[in-house]
Amino acid sequence: MLLSAAVRFAVARTFDVPWIAPDEMIYGLVGQSLWESGTLTVRDAAVPYYSLLTPALVGLPLTLGDVARGVAIAQALQALAMSLVAVPVYLWGARLVGTRWALAAAVLAILPPALWYGGLLMTEALFYPLVVAALLALARTLEQPTLERQGLFLLLVSVAAAVRLQALLLLPVLLVAVGLDAWFGRSARIVQRVAPLLVLVGLSTAGLLVLYASGRSDLLGAYGELAQTTPASTGVLAQLSWHSGAVVVMTMGLPLLATATLAILAAAHGEQNPSVRAFLAVTTAYVVLLVGQVSAFAVDYLDHVSERYVVTALPPLLLGLCLWIARGGPRPLAVVLPLTFAATAALVALPRSRVGSVFGAHDALTLLALGELADQGDLVFRGGLLALGLALAAAFVLLPRRMLAASAMVVALGFVAASVHATREIDRLSGLERAHDFGAGDRRWVDRADVAPVLHLDTGEQPSTSVARVTFWNHSIRRLLRLEGVPAQALPQKAVSISTGGALVDPSGREVSAPYAVLPATIALDGERLGSSPPTDIAPGSGLWRVDEPLRLVSRTEGFSPIGDFGRAKIVVYPCGPGALELDLLGKDGLPIRVIVNGFPWQTVELESGGMWTGAVPSLRPAGQLIPCLFELESEGLVGSTRVEWAPQAPG
């Protein structure tokens, strides 16, 4: 366990963390507020409830003053927390299969690629071991339903729900597991012994279902806020098929097949061992309800296959594999042939466009290994999945009993290979995200100026992830604004508009100002620029301004690339009296440039390829007329620029 935590932490230090936006940033920012002010807020602004314990764990190190050091400490704590899953897996396994196979199951549980979430600022680090501990407590309750065991189960559900509200699924799992245990044991005695608990949990479950059906809540909590509704989603049956396929891939197939075989045999012939019976009842109920819940969620919120939300099914299924091996690998053909067919069909049904993509990489670390296969085209993708399914089916059905232990080794090697691949992809993708948001610049460039409080304005010109990332790394940013029309982010941004005089105005008509402001480099303010972040390949840079309050925009540009190139560009000046727009333009294609002022053609500039034009375009505004000016530059070719600056006419 400690070795796993150390390895996960050491490798995770090579990642650019936080990576998953805005999830990691929100947990960190909420955690900072929790320790600084005792509130679950972001920069003193209210946010929906996401988690309590994860912000508490990762937020404390972030309050130590050095954000980078705080992230490193948080990564170490997260890696240790997630590796703790080995403890409940071993304790559970020791009751089922003895210490040797219990140890094997514990080792398997810390090998999957999903353990890399322990190196990030994600809820999975705490949720993974807590859910397994709750499932173990539920199984012990079914074996001997004392009040102490029932209370421990409810306590662990409450603690897990304080990490992620998805843990409330464990309440209906109890109801189904009790029914399955009665079926497998051919006795209703367990129902009678936990009847009061069933009534309590049943009423709670009914209340949750009513809230979910009314649209006022969901069993994934505020993940409905983090995951934007997408029209690219599809029906629940398709999602059930896809996420079943994800479970097959995530488990390397064999643990799922082994556990399902044991459950079907228990349903058909009964199970006399109370520990095994409780394990099979709990695992079957949890896996089925979990896949169903996530599939229902995915219909509205996910346009890719997500294994992250079903990863807690892994440990009990791995225990199921070890139990199956310890029992000699029962494989009646009437059971295993339909199971292997269904598993192969679920694999082949995985949608190529929704597997292994960059956009869904953070949700499917095992499925990332299928990305290269998906890039080869649909025929190769389907053929590869079919071959994989047939290989798994053949191994499960035909493996000799004396070699059953090798199946656990195959799963372990599969986990290691997938983890290595996921490591490379996380390293690459997290670096790419940082480059998109900061370029080659310093992540803490705002704090380096040693000024506060700073206002941040989102104009929609930069990646949606950049707002969360720059706010996370710069504690001096205390207020978050967005222009009306810019999609709202998960962070609490106040909508504002730009008045004709260049002021930022909220919906009530009040002006918004601050002594310092961060805005895209396309905007100039009345004040002094103190620092800047360089442009990236996909977005302009940003500037930090000391504001001559009240805050006023001087100019705003549109249509320029991060390096200043344009084909059609606009420059708005607020407010615009007498003066001129000073330009240094570079001819790249040798095509003329039309200059339009306030809707009227002013001049056509003939500029040879490689040539340069320097000039001043007058505002054509008389003195005393202070309204915005609009300058438009149009060319059929590409034009470069090194200077675009408004110069007001000197008084007198």
mmCIF file of C-alpha atoms in Angstrom, residues 20-162:
data_model
loop_
_atom_site.group_PDB
_atom_site.id
_atom_site.type_symbol
_atom_site.label_atom_id
_atom_site.label_comp_id
_atom_site.label_asym_id
_atom_site.label_seq_id
_atom_site.Cartn_x
_atom_site.Cartn_y
_atom_site.Cartn_z
ATOM 1 C CA ILE A 20 -8.948 18.207 -15.035
ATOM 2 C CA ALA A 21 -10.776 21.518 -15.370
ATOM 3 C CA PRO A 22 -12.732 22.808 -13.628
ATOM 4 C CA ASP A 23 -13.108 19.885 -11.180
ATOM 5 C CA GLU A 24 -9.663 19.956 -9.581
ATOM 6 C CA MET A 25 -9.585 23.741 -9.421
ATOM 7 C CA ILE A 26 -12.980 23.898 -7.738
ATOM 8 C CA TYR A 27 -12.021 21.355 -5.073
ATOM 9 C CA GLY A 28 -8.818 23.271 -4.387
ATOM 10 C CA LEU A 29 -10.442 26.716 -4.329
ATOM 11 C CA VAL A 30 -13.369 25.552 -2.180
ATOM 12 C CA GLY A 31 -10.870 23.879 0.143
ATOM 13 C CA GLN A 32 -8.922 27.110 0.509
ATOM 14 C CA SER A 33 -12.101 28.967 1.467
ATOM 15 C CA LEU A 34 -13.085 26.177 3.858
ATOM 16 C CA TRP A 35 -9.852 26.522 5.830
ATOM 17 C CA GLU A 36 -9.604 30.311 5.542
ATOM 18 C CA SER A 37 -13.201 31.316 6.256
ATOM 19 C CA GLY A 38 -15.059 28.132 7.165
ATOM 20 C CA THR A 39 -17.300 28.364 4.083
ATOM 21 C CA LEU A 40 -17.703 26.206 0.974
ATOM 22 C CA THR A 41 -17.237 29.137 -1.403
ATOM 23 C CA VAL A 42 -14.895 30.278 -4.161
ATOM 24 C CA ARG A 43 -13.368 33.700 -3.545
ATOM 25 C CA ASP A 44 -16.200 34.429 -1.082
ATOM 26 C CA ALA A 45 -18.849 33.717 -3.750
ATOM 27 C CA ALA A 46 -21.395 30.932 -3.303
ATOM 28 C CA VAL A 47 -21.086 27.748 -5.378
ATOM 29 C CA PRO A 48 -23.206 24.566 -5.473
ATOM 30 C CA TYR A 49 -22.239 21.767 -3.107
ATOM 31 C CA TYR A 50 -19.639 19.515 -4.708
ATOM 32 C CA SER A 51 -17.863 17.830 -1.813
ATOM 33 C CA LEU A 52 -16.821 18.431 1.779
ATOM 34 C CA LEU A 53 -14.024 16.004 2.560
ATOM 35 C CA THR A 54 -12.061 16.324 -0.691
ATOM 36 C CA PRO A 55 -11.831 20.140 -0.425
ATOM 37 C CA ALA A 56 -10.901 19.704 3.240
ATOM 38 C CA LEU A 57 -8.085 17.297 2.342
ATOM 39 C CA VAL A 58 -6.598 19.145 -0.646
ATOM 40 C CA GLY A 59 -7.412 22.664 0.549
ATOM 41 C CA LEU A 60 -5.335 22.728 3.719
ATOM 42 C CA PRO A 61 -1.942 22.397 1.959
ATOM 43 C CA LEU A 62 -2.994 25.120 -0.489
ATOM 44 C CA THR A 63 -3.300 27.619 2.375
ATOM 45 C CA LEU A 64 0.389 27.311 3.277
ATOM 46 C CA GLY A 65 1.384 30.227 1.034
ATOM 47 C CA ASP A 66 3.198 28.392 -1.754
ATOM 48 C CA VAL A 67 0.627 26.971 -4.170
ATOM 49 C CA ALA A 68 3.098 24.669 -5.936
ATOM 50 C CA ARG A 69 4.265 23.177 -2.640
ATOM 51 C CA GLY A 70 0.655 22.883 -1.502
ATOM 52 C CA VAL A 71 -0.232 20.949 -4.652
ATOM 53 C CA ALA A 72 2.666 18.551 -4.025
ATOM 54 C CA ILE A 73 1.535 17.888 -0.445
ATOM 55 C CA ALA A 74 -2.055 17.419 -1.599
ATOM 56 C CA GLN A 75 -0.883 14.924 -4.231
ATOM 57 C CA ALA A 76 0.955 12.918 -1.569
ATOM 58 C CA LEU A 77 -2.127 12.838 0.668
ATOM 59 C CA GLN A 78 -4.373 11.874 -2.232
ATOM 60 C CA ALA A 79 -2.050 9.079 -3.390
ATOM 61 C CA LEU A 80 -1.945 7.645 0.128
ATOM 62 C CA ALA A 81 -5.718 7.926 0.550
ATOM 63 C CA MET A 82 -6.510 6.108 -2.684
ATOM 64 C CA SER A 83 -3.983 3.355 -2.000
ATOM 65 C CA LEU A 84 -5.734 2.701 1.324
ATOM 66 C CA VAL A 85 -8.292 0.719 -0.689
ATOM 67 C CA ALA A 86 -5.972 -2.244 -0.160
ATOM 68 C CA VAL A 87 -7.023 -2.392 3.511
ATOM 69 C CA PRO A 88 -10.778 -3.075 3.138
ATOM 70 C CA VAL A 89 -10.119 -5.310 0.129
ATOM 71 C CA TYR A 90 -7.698 -7.428 2.155
ATOM 72 C CA LEU A 91 -9.999 -7.588 5.188
ATOM 73 C CA TRP A 92 -12.936 -8.587 3.012
ATOM 74 C CA GLY A 93 -10.900 -11.088 1.041
ATOM 75 C CA ALA A 94 -9.502 -12.740 4.165
ATOM 76 C CA ARG A 95 -13.055 -13.705 5.152
ATOM 77 C CA LEU A 96 -13.806 -15.077 1.701
ATOM 78 C CA VAL A 97 -10.681 -16.737 0.341
ATOM 79 C CA GLY A 98 -7.973 -16.692 3.015
ATOM 80 C CA THR A 99 -4.990 -14.411 3.416
ATOM 81 C CA ARG A 100 -3.076 -15.472 0.268
ATOM 82 C CA TRP A 101 -5.805 -14.631 -2.213
ATOM 83 C CA ALA A 102 -6.906 -11.673 -0.094
ATOM 84 C CA LEU A 103 -3.422 -10.237 -0.544
ATOM 85 C CA ALA A 104 -3.628 -10.909 -4.282
ATOM 86 C CA ALA A 105 -6.940 -9.041 -4.476
ATOM 87 C CA ALA A 106 -5.506 -6.120 -2.494
ATOM 88 C CA VAL A 107 -2.548 -5.875 -4.868
ATOM 89 C CA LEU A 108 -4.835 -6.023 -7.905
ATOM 90 C CA ALA A 109 -6.982 -3.218 -6.455
ATOM 91 C CA ILE A 110 -4.044 -0.767 -6.443
ATOM 92 C CA LEU A 111 -2.815 -1.540 -9.976
ATOM 93 C CA PRO A 112 -5.547 -0.114 -12.292
ATOM 94 C CA PRO A 113 -4.972 3.151 -14.215
ATOM 95 C CA ALA A 114 -7.748 4.733 -12.143
ATOM 96 C CA LEU A 115 -5.281 4.962 -9.254
ATOM 97 C CA TRP A 116 -3.695 7.908 -11.088
ATOM 98 C CA TYR A 117 -6.635 9.955 -9.816
ATOM 99 C CA GLY A 118 -4.807 9.679 -6.507
ATOM 100 C CA GLY A 119 -2.131 11.968 -7.943
ATOM 101 C CA LEU A 120 -4.717 14.581 -8.907
ATOM 102 C CA LEU A 121 -7.021 16.772 -6.810
ATOM 103 C CA MET A 122 -10.064 14.584 -7.457
ATOM 104 C CA THR A 123 -12.745 13.015 -5.253
ATOM 105 C CA GLU A 124 -11.840 9.493 -6.417
ATOM 106 C CA ALA A 125 -8.890 9.402 -3.999
ATOM 107 C CA LEU A 126 -11.199 9.273 -0.976
ATOM 108 C CA PHE A 127 -14.272 7.859 -2.679
ATOM 109 C CA TYR A 128 -12.566 4.675 -3.949
ATOM 110 C CA PRO A 129 -11.562 3.252 -0.532
ATOM 111 C CA LEU A 130 -14.598 4.611 1.333
ATOM 112 C CA VAL A 131 -17.110 2.953 -0.992
ATOM 113 C CA VAL A 132 -15.300 -0.379 -0.679
ATOM 114 C CA ALA A 133 -15.312 -0.009 3.108
ATOM 115 C CA ALA A 134 -19.061 0.725 3.006
ATOM 116 C CA LEU A 135 -19.686 -2.319 0.796
ATOM 117 C CA LEU A 136 -17.713 -4.466 3.248
ATOM 118 C CA ALA A 137 -19.803 -3.076 6.116
ATOM 119 C CA LEU A 138 -22.971 -3.883 4.181
ATOM 120 C CA ALA A 139 -21.807 -7.450 3.553
ATOM 121 C CA ARG A 140 -21.018 -7.875 7.252
ATOM 122 C CA THR A 141 -24.488 -6.535 8.052
ATOM 123 C CA LEU A 142 -26.075 -9.168 5.825
ATOM 124 C CA GLU A 143 -24.022 -11.883 7.524
ATOM 125 C CA GLN A 144 -24.974 -10.788 11.038
ATOM 126 C CA PRO A 145 -27.294 -7.748 11.116
ATOM 127 C CA THR A 146 -26.442 -6.333 14.531
ATOM 128 C CA LEU A 147 -27.273 -2.722 15.321
ATOM 129 C CA GLU A 148 -23.561 -1.915 15.478
ATOM 130 C CA ARG A 149 -22.967 -3.212 11.953
ATOM 131 C CA GLN A 150 -26.029 -1.441 10.581
ATOM 132 C CA GLY A 151 -24.875 1.781 12.210
ATOM 133 C CA LEU A 152 -21.361 1.373 10.812
ATOM 134 C CA PHE A 153 -22.757 0.916 7.307
ATOM 135 C CA LEU A 154 -24.900 4.061 7.552
ATOM 136 C CA LEU A 155 -21.947 5.980 9.004
ATOM 137 C CA LEU A 156 -19.675 4.966 6.123
ATOM 138 C CA VAL A 157 -22.372 5.891 3.599
ATOM 139 C CA SER A 158 -22.596 9.325 5.226
ATOM 140 C CA VAL A 159 -18.822 9.787 5.160
ATOM 141 C CA ALA A 160 -18.618 8.673 1.519
ATOM 142 C CA ALA A 161 -21.472 11.046 0.628
ATOM 143 C CA ALA A 162 -19.447 13.857 2.200
#
